[in-house]
């Protein structure tokens, strides 16, 4: 139910404020993968874990919205996000500084949901 309401809000209001440029499909998928990976690695018990989960949800839905706008098939989008998550887990687990910086940028662009 929450996902449906959030998805409807994205559709009606758009995911970004007027001053924010829309992300590309690739950027949305990358952010979805990184935030999902970070959420998975952190776990959902802490405040940080819940914040990462919210960012992952936001970016996943944004990637789906960008895919729909580009008439991309949803199964392909889901597969892209899975590959991005696996890549993110590898990079974050290895302490990749560029991935950590990119994760922070993705989190900054995601709204607070809770």
GROMACS .gro file of N, CA, C and O in nm:
model
  456
    1UNK      N    1   0.082  -0.119   0.000
    1UNK     CA    2   0.000   0.000   0.000
    1UNK      C    3   0.086   0.125   0.000
    1UNK      O    4   0.061   0.217  -0.075
    2UNK      N    5   0.192   0.128   0.084
    2UNK     CA    6   0.281   0.243   0.088
    2UNK      C    7   0.350   0.261  -0.046
    2UNK      O    8   0.362   0.373  -0.095
    3UNK      N    9   0.395   0.151  -0.106
    3UNK     CA   10   0.463   0.159  -0.235
    3UNK      C   11   0.368   0.217  -0.340
    3UNK      O   12   0.408   0.301  -0.418
    4UNK      N   13   0.244   0.173  -0.340
    4UNK     CA   14   0.148   0.225  -0.438
    4UNK      C   15   0.125   0.374  -0.418
    4UNK      O   16   0.121   0.450  -0.515
    5UNK      N   17   0.113   0.417  -0.295
    5UNK     CA   18   0.092   0.560  -0.268
    5UNK      C   19   0.214   0.640  -0.309
    5UNK      O   20   0.203   0.746  -0.370
    6UNK      N   21   0.333   0.589  -0.278
    6UNK     CA   22   0.455   0.659  -0.314
    6UNK      C   23   0.469   0.664  -0.466
    6UNK      O   24   0.504   0.766  -0.523
    7UNK      N   25   0.440   0.553  -0.532
    7UNK     CA   26   0.447   0.548  -0.677
    7UNK      C   27   0.349   0.646  -0.740
    7UNK      O   28   0.382   0.716  -0.836
    8UNK      N   29   0.230   0.655  -0.686
    8UNK     CA   30   0.131   0.751  -0.737
    8UNK      C   31   0.180   0.894  -0.716
    8UNK      O   32   0.165   0.979  -0.804
    9UNK      N   33   0.242   0.921  -0.603
    9UNK     CA   34   0.295   1.055  -0.578
    9UNK      C   35   0.406   1.090  -0.676
    9UNK      O   36   0.413   1.202  -0.726
   10UNK      N   37   0.491   0.994  -0.708
   10UNK     CA   38   0.596   1.018  -0.806
   10UNK      C   39   0.536   1.048  -0.943
   10UNK      O   40   0.581   1.136  -1.014
   11UNK      N   41   0.433   0.973  -0.978
   11UNK     CA   42   0.370   0.991  -1.108
   11UNK      C   43   0.303   1.127  -1.118
   11UNK      O   44   0.314   1.196  -1.218
   12UNK      N   45   0.234   1.169  -1.013
   12UNK     CA   46   0.161   1.295  -1.015
   12UNK      C   47   0.252   1.416  -1.000
   12UNK      O   48   0.238   1.515  -1.071
   13UNK      N   49   0.344   1.409  -0.907
   13UNK     CA   50   0.426   1.526  -0.876
   13UNK      C   51   0.562   1.522  -0.941
   13UNK      O   52   0.630   1.623  -0.948
   14UNK      N   53   0.602   1.406  -0.990
   14UNK     CA   54   0.737   1.393  -1.043
   14UNK      C   55   0.834   1.372  -0.928
   14UNK      O   56   0.811   1.420  -0.818
   15UNK      N   57   0.945   1.302  -0.951
   15UNK     CA   58   1.034   1.268  -0.842
   15UNK      C   59   1.127   1.379  -0.798
   15UNK      O   60   1.187   1.372  -0.693
   16UNK      N   61   1.140   1.485  -0.878
   16UNK     CA   62   1.239   1.588  -0.847
   16UNK      C   63   1.175   1.725  -0.845
   16UNK      O   64   1.080   1.752  -0.915
   17UNK      N   65   1.233   1.812  -0.764
   17UNK     CA   66   1.188   1.950  -0.762
   17UNK      C   67   1.225   2.015  -0.895
   17UNK      O   68   1.310   1.966  -0.968
   18UNK      N   69   1.162   2.128  -0.925
   18UNK     CA   70   1.181   2.194  -1.053
   18UNK      C   71   1.327   2.227  -1.081
   18UNK      O   72   1.370   2.225  -1.195
   19UNK      N   73   1.407   2.259  -0.977
   19UNK     CA   74   1.545   2.297  -0.999
   19UNK      C   75   1.636   2.177  -1.020
   19UNK      O   76   1.749   2.194  -1.064
   20UNK      N   77   1.593   2.058  -0.986
   20UNK     CA   78   1.676   1.939  -1.001
   20UNK      C   79   1.661   1.882  -1.141
   20UNK      O   80   1.549   1.862  -1.188
   21UNK      N   81   1.774   1.852  -1.208
   21UNK     CA   82   1.762   1.787  -1.338
   21UNK      C   83   1.716   1.642  -1.319
   21UNK      O   84   1.750   1.578  -1.219
   22UNK      N   85   1.639   1.594  -1.412
   22UNK     CA   86   1.597   1.454  -1.406
   22UNK      C   87   1.718   1.364  -1.426
   22UNK      O   88   1.804   1.395  -1.509
   23UNK      N   89   1.724   1.256  -1.351
   23UNK     CA   90   1.837   1.165  -1.372
   23UNK      C   91   1.817   1.087  -1.502
   23UNK      O   92   1.704   1.069  -1.548
   24UNK      N   93   1.925   1.042  -1.558
   24UNK     CA   94   1.914   0.952  -1.672
   24UNK      C   95   1.869   0.815  -1.618
   24UNK      O   96   1.877   0.789  -1.497
   25UNK      N   97   1.827   0.730  -1.708
   25UNK     CA   98   1.791   0.594  -1.667
   25UNK      C   99   1.911   0.527  -1.601
   25UNK      O  100   1.898   0.468  -1.494
   26UNK      N  101   2.028   0.539  -1.663
   26UNK     CA  102   2.148   0.475  -1.609
   26UNK      C  103   2.183   0.527  -1.470
   26UNK      O  104   2.222   0.450  -1.382
   27UNK      N  105   2.168   0.658  -1.449
   27UNK     CA  106   2.195   0.716  -1.317
   27UNK      C  107   2.096   0.663  -1.213
   27UNK      O  108   2.135   0.629  -1.101
   28UNK      N  109   1.970   0.656  -1.249
   28UNK     CA  110   1.868   0.606  -1.155
   28UNK      C  111   1.895   0.460  -1.119
   28UNK      O  112   1.885   0.422  -1.002
   29UNK      N  113   1.932   0.380  -1.218
   29UNK     CA  114   1.963   0.239  -1.192
   29UNK      C  115   2.087   0.226  -1.103
   29UNK      O  116   2.090   0.147  -1.009
   30UNK      N  117   2.189   0.307  -1.131
   30UNK     CA  118   2.311   0.303  -1.051
   30UNK      C  119   2.281   0.341  -0.906
   30UNK      O  120   2.325   0.275  -0.812
   31UNK      N  121   2.203   0.449  -0.887
   31UNK     CA  122   2.167   0.490  -0.751
   31UNK      C  123   2.081   0.383  -0.683
   31UNK      O  124   2.099   0.357  -0.563
   32UNK      N  125   1.991   0.323  -0.757
   32UNK     CA  126   1.910   0.214  -0.699
   32UNK      C  127   2.000   0.101  -0.654
   32UNK      O  128   1.986   0.048  -0.542
   33UNK      N  129   2.094   0.063  -0.738
   33UNK     CA  130   2.185  -0.046  -0.703
   33UNK      C  131   2.273  -0.015  -0.584
   33UNK      O  132   2.288  -0.099  -0.494
   34UNK      N  133   2.329   0.105  -0.581
   34UNK     CA  134   2.415   0.142  -0.468
   34UNK      C  135   2.338   0.151  -0.338
   34UNK      O  136   2.385   0.104  -0.234
   35UNK      N  137   2.221   0.213  -0.341
   35UNK     CA  138   2.145   0.227  -0.216
   35UNK      C  139   2.090   0.093  -0.170
   35UNK      O  140   2.086   0.067  -0.049
   36UNK      N  141   2.051   0.008  -0.264
   36UNK     CA  142   2.007  -0.127  -0.226
   36UNK      C  143   2.122  -0.205  -0.164
   36UNK      O  144   2.105  -0.273  -0.061
   37UNK      N  145   2.239  -0.195  -0.225
   37UNK     CA  146   2.357  -0.265  -0.172
   37UNK      C  147   2.392  -0.215  -0.032
   37UNK      O  148   2.416  -0.295   0.059
   38UNK      N  149   2.395  -0.084  -0.015
   38UNK     CA  150   2.428  -0.027   0.116
   38UNK      C  151   2.326  -0.067   0.221
   38UNK      O  152   2.361  -0.100   0.334
   39UNK      N  153   2.199  -0.068   0.182
   39UNK     CA  154   2.092  -0.108   0.274
   39UNK      C  155   2.109  -0.254   0.315
   39UNK      O  156   2.096  -0.288   0.433
   40UNK      N  157   2.140  -0.336   0.219
   40UNK     CA  158   2.160  -0.479   0.245
   40UNK      C  159   2.279  -0.500   0.338
   40UNK      O  160   2.272  -0.580   0.433
   41UNK      N  161   2.388  -0.428   0.315
   41UNK     CA  162   2.507  -0.444   0.397
   41UNK      C  163   2.488  -0.389   0.538
   41UNK      O  164   2.541  -0.444   0.635
   42UNK      N  165   2.412  -0.281   0.551
   42UNK     CA  166   2.388  -0.219   0.682
   42UNK      C  167   2.287  -0.296   0.764
   42UNK      O  168   2.298  -0.305   0.885
   43UNK      N  169   2.185  -0.350   0.701
   43UNK     CA  170   2.074  -0.414   0.773
   43UNK      C  171   1.971  -0.310   0.810
   43UNK      O  172   1.999  -0.190   0.809
   44UNK      N  173   1.851  -0.353   0.841
   44UNK     CA  174   1.743  -0.259   0.865
   44UNK      C  175   1.715  -0.224   1.009
   44UNK      O  176   1.619  -0.155   1.038
   45UNK      N  177   1.800  -0.266   1.099
   45UNK     CA  178   1.773  -0.244   1.242
   45UNK      C  179   1.808  -0.104   1.290
   45UNK      O  180   1.746  -0.054   1.383
   46UNK      N  181   1.904  -0.042   1.228
   46UNK     CA  182   1.949   0.089   1.274
   46UNK      C  183   1.877   0.201   1.200
   46UNK      O  184   1.814   0.179   1.097
   47UNK      N  185   1.890   0.322   1.250
   47UNK     CA  186   1.837   0.438   1.180
   47UNK      C  187   1.901   0.454   1.044
   47UNK      O  188   1.837   0.489   0.946
   48UNK      N  189   2.031   0.429   1.037
   48UNK     CA  190   2.105   0.435   0.911
   48UNK      C  191   2.049   0.332   0.812
   48UNK      O  192   2.030   0.361   0.694
   49UNK      N  193   2.021   0.213   0.860
   49UNK     CA  194   1.966   0.108   0.775
   49UNK      C  195   1.829   0.146   0.720
   49UNK      O  196   1.800   0.123   0.603
   50UNK      N  197   1.746   0.205   0.804
   50UNK     CA  198   1.613   0.248   0.758
   50UNK      C  199   1.624   0.361   0.656
   50UNK      O  200   1.551   0.365   0.558
   51UNK      N  201   1.717   0.453   0.680
   51UNK     CA  202   1.739   0.562   0.585
   51UNK      C  203   1.787   0.510   0.450
   51UNK      O  204   1.742   0.556   0.344
   52UNK      N  205   1.877   0.415   0.453
   52UNK     CA  206   1.925   0.353   0.329
   52UNK      C  207   1.813   0.278   0.257
   52UNK      O  208   1.803   0.283   0.135
   53UNK      N  209   1.730   0.209   0.333
   53UNK     CA  210   1.617   0.137   0.275
   53UNK      C  211   1.523   0.236   0.204
   53UNK      O  212   1.477   0.210   0.092
   54UNK      N  213   1.495   0.349   0.269
   54UNK     CA  214   1.408   0.450   0.207
   54UNK      C  215   1.469   0.503   0.077
   54UNK      O  216   1.399   0.519  -0.023
   55UNK      N  217   1.599   0.531   0.079
   55UNK     CA  218   1.666   0.580  -0.042
   55UNK      C  219   1.662   0.473  -0.152
   55UNK      O  220   1.640   0.504  -0.269
   56UNK      N  221   1.680   0.347  -0.114
   56UNK     CA  222   1.675   0.237  -0.211
   56UNK      C  223   1.537   0.226  -0.273
   56UNK      O  224   1.523   0.208  -0.395
   57UNK      N  225   1.434   0.239  -0.191
   57UNK     CA  226   1.297   0.234  -0.242
   57UNK      C  227   1.273   0.349  -0.339
   57UNK      O  228   1.220   0.330  -0.449
   58UNK      N  229   1.314   0.468  -0.300
   58UNK     CA  230   1.296   0.585  -0.385
   58UNK      C  231   1.365   0.566  -0.520
   58UNK      O  232   1.305   0.588  -0.626
   59UNK      N  233   1.492   0.526  -0.518
   59UNK     CA  234   1.566   0.513  -0.644
   59UNK      C  235   1.516   0.398  -0.729
   59UNK      O  236   1.514   0.407  -0.852
   60UNK      N  237   1.472   0.292  -0.665
   60UNK     CA  238   1.415   0.180  -0.741
   60UNK      C  239   1.290   0.224  -0.816
   60UNK      O  240   1.272   0.195  -0.935
   61UNK      N  241   1.203   0.296  -0.747
   61UNK     CA  242   1.081   0.344  -0.811
   61UNK      C  243   1.111   0.451  -0.917
   61UNK      O  244   1.046   0.456  -1.021
   62UNK      N  245   1.213   0.533  -0.892
   62UNK     CA  246   1.251   0.633  -0.990
   62UNK      C  247   1.305   0.565  -1.116
   62UNK      O  248   1.273   0.605  -1.228
   63UNK      N  249   1.386   0.461  -1.100
   63UNK     CA  250   1.437   0.386  -1.215
   63UNK      C  251   1.323   0.325  -1.295
   63UNK      O  252   1.323   0.328  -1.418
   64UNK      N  253   1.224   0.271  -1.224
   64UNK     CA  254   1.107   0.214  -1.293
   64UNK      C  255   1.032   0.322  -1.369
   64UNK      O  256   0.986   0.301  -1.482
   65UNK      N  257   1.019   0.439  -1.308
   65UNK     CA  258   0.950   0.550  -1.374
   65UNK      C  259   1.027   0.595  -1.498
   65UNK      O  260   0.967   0.621  -1.603
   66UNK      N  261   1.158   0.605  -1.488
   66UNK     CA  262   1.240   0.644  -1.603
   66UNK      C  263   1.231   0.538  -1.713
   66UNK      O  264   1.229   0.572  -1.832
   67UNK      N  265   1.225   0.413  -1.674
   67UNK     CA  266   1.212   0.305  -1.772
   67UNK      C  267   1.079   0.314  -1.845
   67UNK      O  268   1.073   0.298  -1.968
   68UNK      N  269   0.973   0.340  -1.770
   68UNK     CA  270   0.841   0.353  -1.833
   68UNK      C  271   0.839   0.470  -1.931
   68UNK      O  272   0.785   0.459  -2.039
   69UNK      N  273   0.902   0.581  -1.894
   69UNK     CA  274   0.906   0.698  -1.982
   69UNK      C  275   0.982   0.667  -2.111
   69UNK      O  276   0.951   0.723  -2.216
   70UNK      N  277   1.080   0.578  -2.102
   70UNK     CA  278   1.159   0.541  -2.218
   70UNK      C  279   1.106   0.415  -2.287
   70UNK      O  280   1.170   0.363  -2.378
   71UNK      N  281   0.990   0.366  -2.243
   71UNK     CA  282   0.927   0.245  -2.297
   71UNK      C  283   1.020   0.123  -2.287
   71UNK      O  284   1.019   0.036  -2.373
   72UNK      N  285   1.096   0.116  -2.179
   72UNK     CA  286   1.180  -0.001  -2.153
   72UNK      C  287   1.096  -0.108  -2.085
   72UNK      O  288   1.015  -0.076  -1.998
   73UNK      N  289   1.120  -0.233  -2.115
   73UNK     CA  290   1.045  -0.339  -2.047
   73UNK      C  291   1.082  -0.348  -1.898
   73UNK      O  292   1.200  -0.337  -1.863
   74UNK      N  293   0.984  -0.365  -1.815
   74UNK     CA  294   1.006  -0.372  -1.670
   74UNK      C  295   1.099  -0.487  -1.631
   74UNK      O  296   1.188  -0.468  -1.549
   75UNK      N  297   1.083  -0.608  -1.689
   75UNK     CA  298   1.177  -0.715  -1.652
   75UNK      C  299   1.323  -0.679  -1.680
   75UNK      O  300   1.412  -0.712  -1.602
   76UNK      N  301   1.349  -0.607  -1.787
   76UNK     CA  302   1.486  -0.565  -1.818
   76UNK      C  303   1.534  -0.463  -1.714
   76UNK      O  304   1.650  -0.467  -1.672
   77UNK      N  305   1.446  -0.376  -1.672
   77UNK     CA  306   1.480  -0.277  -1.570
   77UNK      C  307   1.512  -0.346  -1.438
   77UNK      O  308   1.609  -0.310  -1.370
   78UNK      N  309   1.433  -0.443  -1.401
   78UNK     CA  310   1.459  -0.517  -1.278
   78UNK      C  311   1.592  -0.590  -1.285
   78UNK      O  312   1.667  -0.593  -1.187
   79UNK      N  313   1.623  -0.648  -1.401
   79UNK     CA  314   1.752  -0.716  -1.419
   79UNK      C  315   1.868  -0.616  -1.410
   79UNK      O  316   1.972  -0.646  -1.349
   80UNK      N  317   1.850  -0.498  -1.468
   80UNK     CA  318   1.953  -0.394  -1.460
   80UNK      C  319   1.977  -0.356  -1.314
   80UNK      O  320   2.092  -0.339  -1.272
   81UNK      N  321   1.871  -0.343  -1.237
   81UNK     CA  322   1.885  -0.306  -1.096
   81UNK      C  323   1.954  -0.417  -1.017
   81UNK      O  324   2.034  -0.389  -0.928
   82UNK      N  325   1.924  -0.541  -1.049
   82UNK     CA  326   1.988  -0.653  -0.980
   82UNK      C  327   2.139  -0.651  -1.007
   82UNK      O  328   2.219  -0.666  -0.914
   83UNK      N  329   2.176  -0.631  -1.133
   83UNK     CA  330   2.319  -0.624  -1.166
   83UNK      C  331   2.386  -0.505  -1.095
   83UNK      O  332   2.497  -0.516  -1.045
   84UNK      N  333   2.316  -0.392  -1.090
   84UNK     CA  334   2.370  -0.273  -1.022
   84UNK      C  335   2.386  -0.298  -0.872
   84UNK      O  336   2.484  -0.252  -0.811
   85UNK      N  337   2.292  -0.370  -0.812
   85UNK     CA  338   2.302  -0.403  -0.669
   85UNK      C  339   2.422  -0.494  -0.643
   85UNK      O  340   2.499  -0.472  -0.549
   86UNK      N  341   2.439  -0.595  -0.725
   86UNK     CA  342   2.552  -0.687  -0.708
   86UNK      C  343   2.684  -0.612  -0.723
   86UNK      O  344   2.777  -0.630  -0.642
   87UNK      N  345   2.692  -0.526  -0.823
   87UNK     CA  346   2.812  -0.444  -0.842
   87UNK      C  347   2.834  -0.355  -0.719
   87UNK      O  348   2.946  -0.343  -0.669
   88UNK      N  349   2.727  -0.293  -0.669
   88UNK     CA  350   2.736  -0.208  -0.551
   88UNK      C  351   2.785  -0.281  -0.429
   88UNK      O  352   2.868  -0.230  -0.354
   89UNK      N  353   2.736  -0.402  -0.407
   89UNK     CA  354   2.780  -0.483  -0.293
   89UNK      C  355   2.929  -0.509  -0.303
   89UNK      O  356   3.004  -0.493  -0.205
   90UNK      N  357   2.975  -0.546  -0.422
   90UNK     CA  358   3.118  -0.573  -0.441
   90UNK      C  359   3.202  -0.448  -0.413
   90UNK      O  360   3.304  -0.454  -0.343
   91UNK      N  361   3.160  -0.334  -0.469
   91UNK     CA  362   3.236  -0.211  -0.454
   91UNK      C  363   3.237  -0.162  -0.310
   91UNK      O  364   3.342  -0.126  -0.256
   92UNK      N  365   3.119  -0.160  -0.247
   92UNK     CA  366   3.111  -0.111  -0.110
   92UNK      C  367   3.183  -0.204  -0.013
   92UNK      O  368   3.248  -0.158   0.082
   93UNK      N  369   3.174  -0.333  -0.035
   93UNK     CA  370   3.243  -0.430   0.051
   93UNK      C  371   3.394  -0.416   0.040
   93UNK      O  372   3.467  -0.441   0.136
   94UNK      N  373   3.440  -0.376  -0.078
   94UNK     CA  374   3.584  -0.359  -0.101
   94UNK      C  375   3.633  -0.222  -0.055
   94UNK      O  376   3.752  -0.192  -0.064
   95UNK      N  377   3.542  -0.136  -0.005
   95UNK     CA  378   3.580  -0.004   0.042
   95UNK      C  379   3.611   0.093  -0.071
   95UNK      O  380   3.688   0.188  -0.052
   96UNK      N  381   3.552   0.074  -0.186
   96UNK     CA  382   3.573   0.159  -0.303
   96UNK      C  383   3.530   0.303  -0.272
   96UNK      O  384   3.412   0.330  -0.250
   97UNK      N  385   3.626   0.395  -0.270
   97UNK     CA  386   3.598   0.535  -0.233
   97UNK      C  387   3.506   0.603  -0.334
   97UNK      O  388   3.418   0.682  -0.295
   98UNK      N  389   3.522   0.575  -0.462
   98UNK     CA  390   3.436   0.635  -0.564
   98UNK      C  391   3.292   0.589  -0.546
   98UNK      O  392   3.198   0.670  -0.560
   99UNK      N  393   3.272   0.463  -0.515
   99UNK     CA  394   3.136   0.412  -0.493
   99UNK      C  395   3.074   0.475  -0.369
   99UNK      O  396   2.955   0.510  -0.369
  100UNK      N  397   3.153   0.494  -0.263
  100UNK     CA  398   3.102   0.560  -0.141
  100UNK      C  399   3.061   0.704  -0.170
  100UNK      O  400   2.959   0.751  -0.123
  101UNK      N  401   3.142   0.774  -0.249
  101UNK     CA  402   3.109   0.912  -0.287
  101UNK      C  403   2.982   0.916  -0.369
  101UNK      O  404   2.895   1.001  -0.347
  102UNK      N  405   2.971   0.825  -0.463
  102UNK     CA  406   2.851   0.818  -0.547
  102UNK      C  407   2.728   0.783  -0.464
  102UNK      O  408   2.620   0.838  -0.485
  103UNK      N  409   2.743   0.693  -0.368
  103UNK     CA  410   2.634   0.658  -0.278
  103UNK      C  411   2.586   0.782  -0.202
  103UNK      O  412   2.465   0.806  -0.191
  104UNK      N  413   2.678   0.862  -0.152
  104UNK     CA  414   2.640   0.984  -0.079
  104UNK      C  415   2.564   1.080  -0.169
  104UNK      O  416   2.467   1.143  -0.127
  105UNK      N  417   2.608   1.094  -0.293
  105UNK     CA  418   2.539   1.181  -0.389
  105UNK      C  419   2.397   1.130  -0.412
  105UNK      O  420   2.302   1.209  -0.412
  106UNK      N  421   2.382   1.000  -0.428
  106UNK     CA  422   2.248   0.941  -0.447
  106UNK      C  423   2.159   0.967  -0.325
  106UNK      O  424   2.042   1.001  -0.339
  107UNK      N  425   2.217   0.949  -0.207
  107UNK     CA  426   2.139   0.972  -0.084
  107UNK      C  427   2.098   1.117  -0.071
  107UNK      O  428   1.987   1.146  -0.026
  108UNK      N  429   2.185   1.208  -0.108
  108UNK     CA  430   2.154   1.350  -0.101
  108UNK      C  431   2.038   1.386  -0.192
  108UNK      O  432   1.954   1.470  -0.158
  109UNK      N  433   2.030   1.322  -0.306
  109UNK     CA  434   1.923   1.352  -0.402
  109UNK      C  435   1.791   1.285  -0.369
  109UNK      O  436   1.687   1.320  -0.424
  110UNK      N  437   1.792   1.187  -0.281
  110UNK     CA  438   1.669   1.116  -0.245
  110UNK      C  439   1.598   1.192  -0.131
  110UNK      O  440   1.663   1.237  -0.037
  111UNK      N  441   1.466   1.205  -0.140
  111UNK     CA  442   1.393   1.272  -0.031
  111UNK      C  443   1.387   1.185   0.093
  111UNK      O  444   1.399   1.062   0.084
  112UNK      N  445   1.368   1.247   0.206
  112UNK     CA  446   1.346   1.171   0.331
  112UNK      C  447   1.203   1.122   0.330
  112UNK      O  448   1.111   1.201   0.315
  113UNK      N  449   1.185   0.993   0.347
  113UNK     CA  450   1.051   0.934   0.342
  113UNK      C  451   0.992   0.914   0.480
  113UNK      O  452   0.872   0.894   0.492
  114UNK      N  453   1.072   0.913   0.581
  114UNK     CA  454   1.018   0.885   0.713
  114UNK      C  455   1.059   0.980   0.818
  114UNK      O  456   1.125   1.074   0.806
   0.00000   0.00000   0.00000
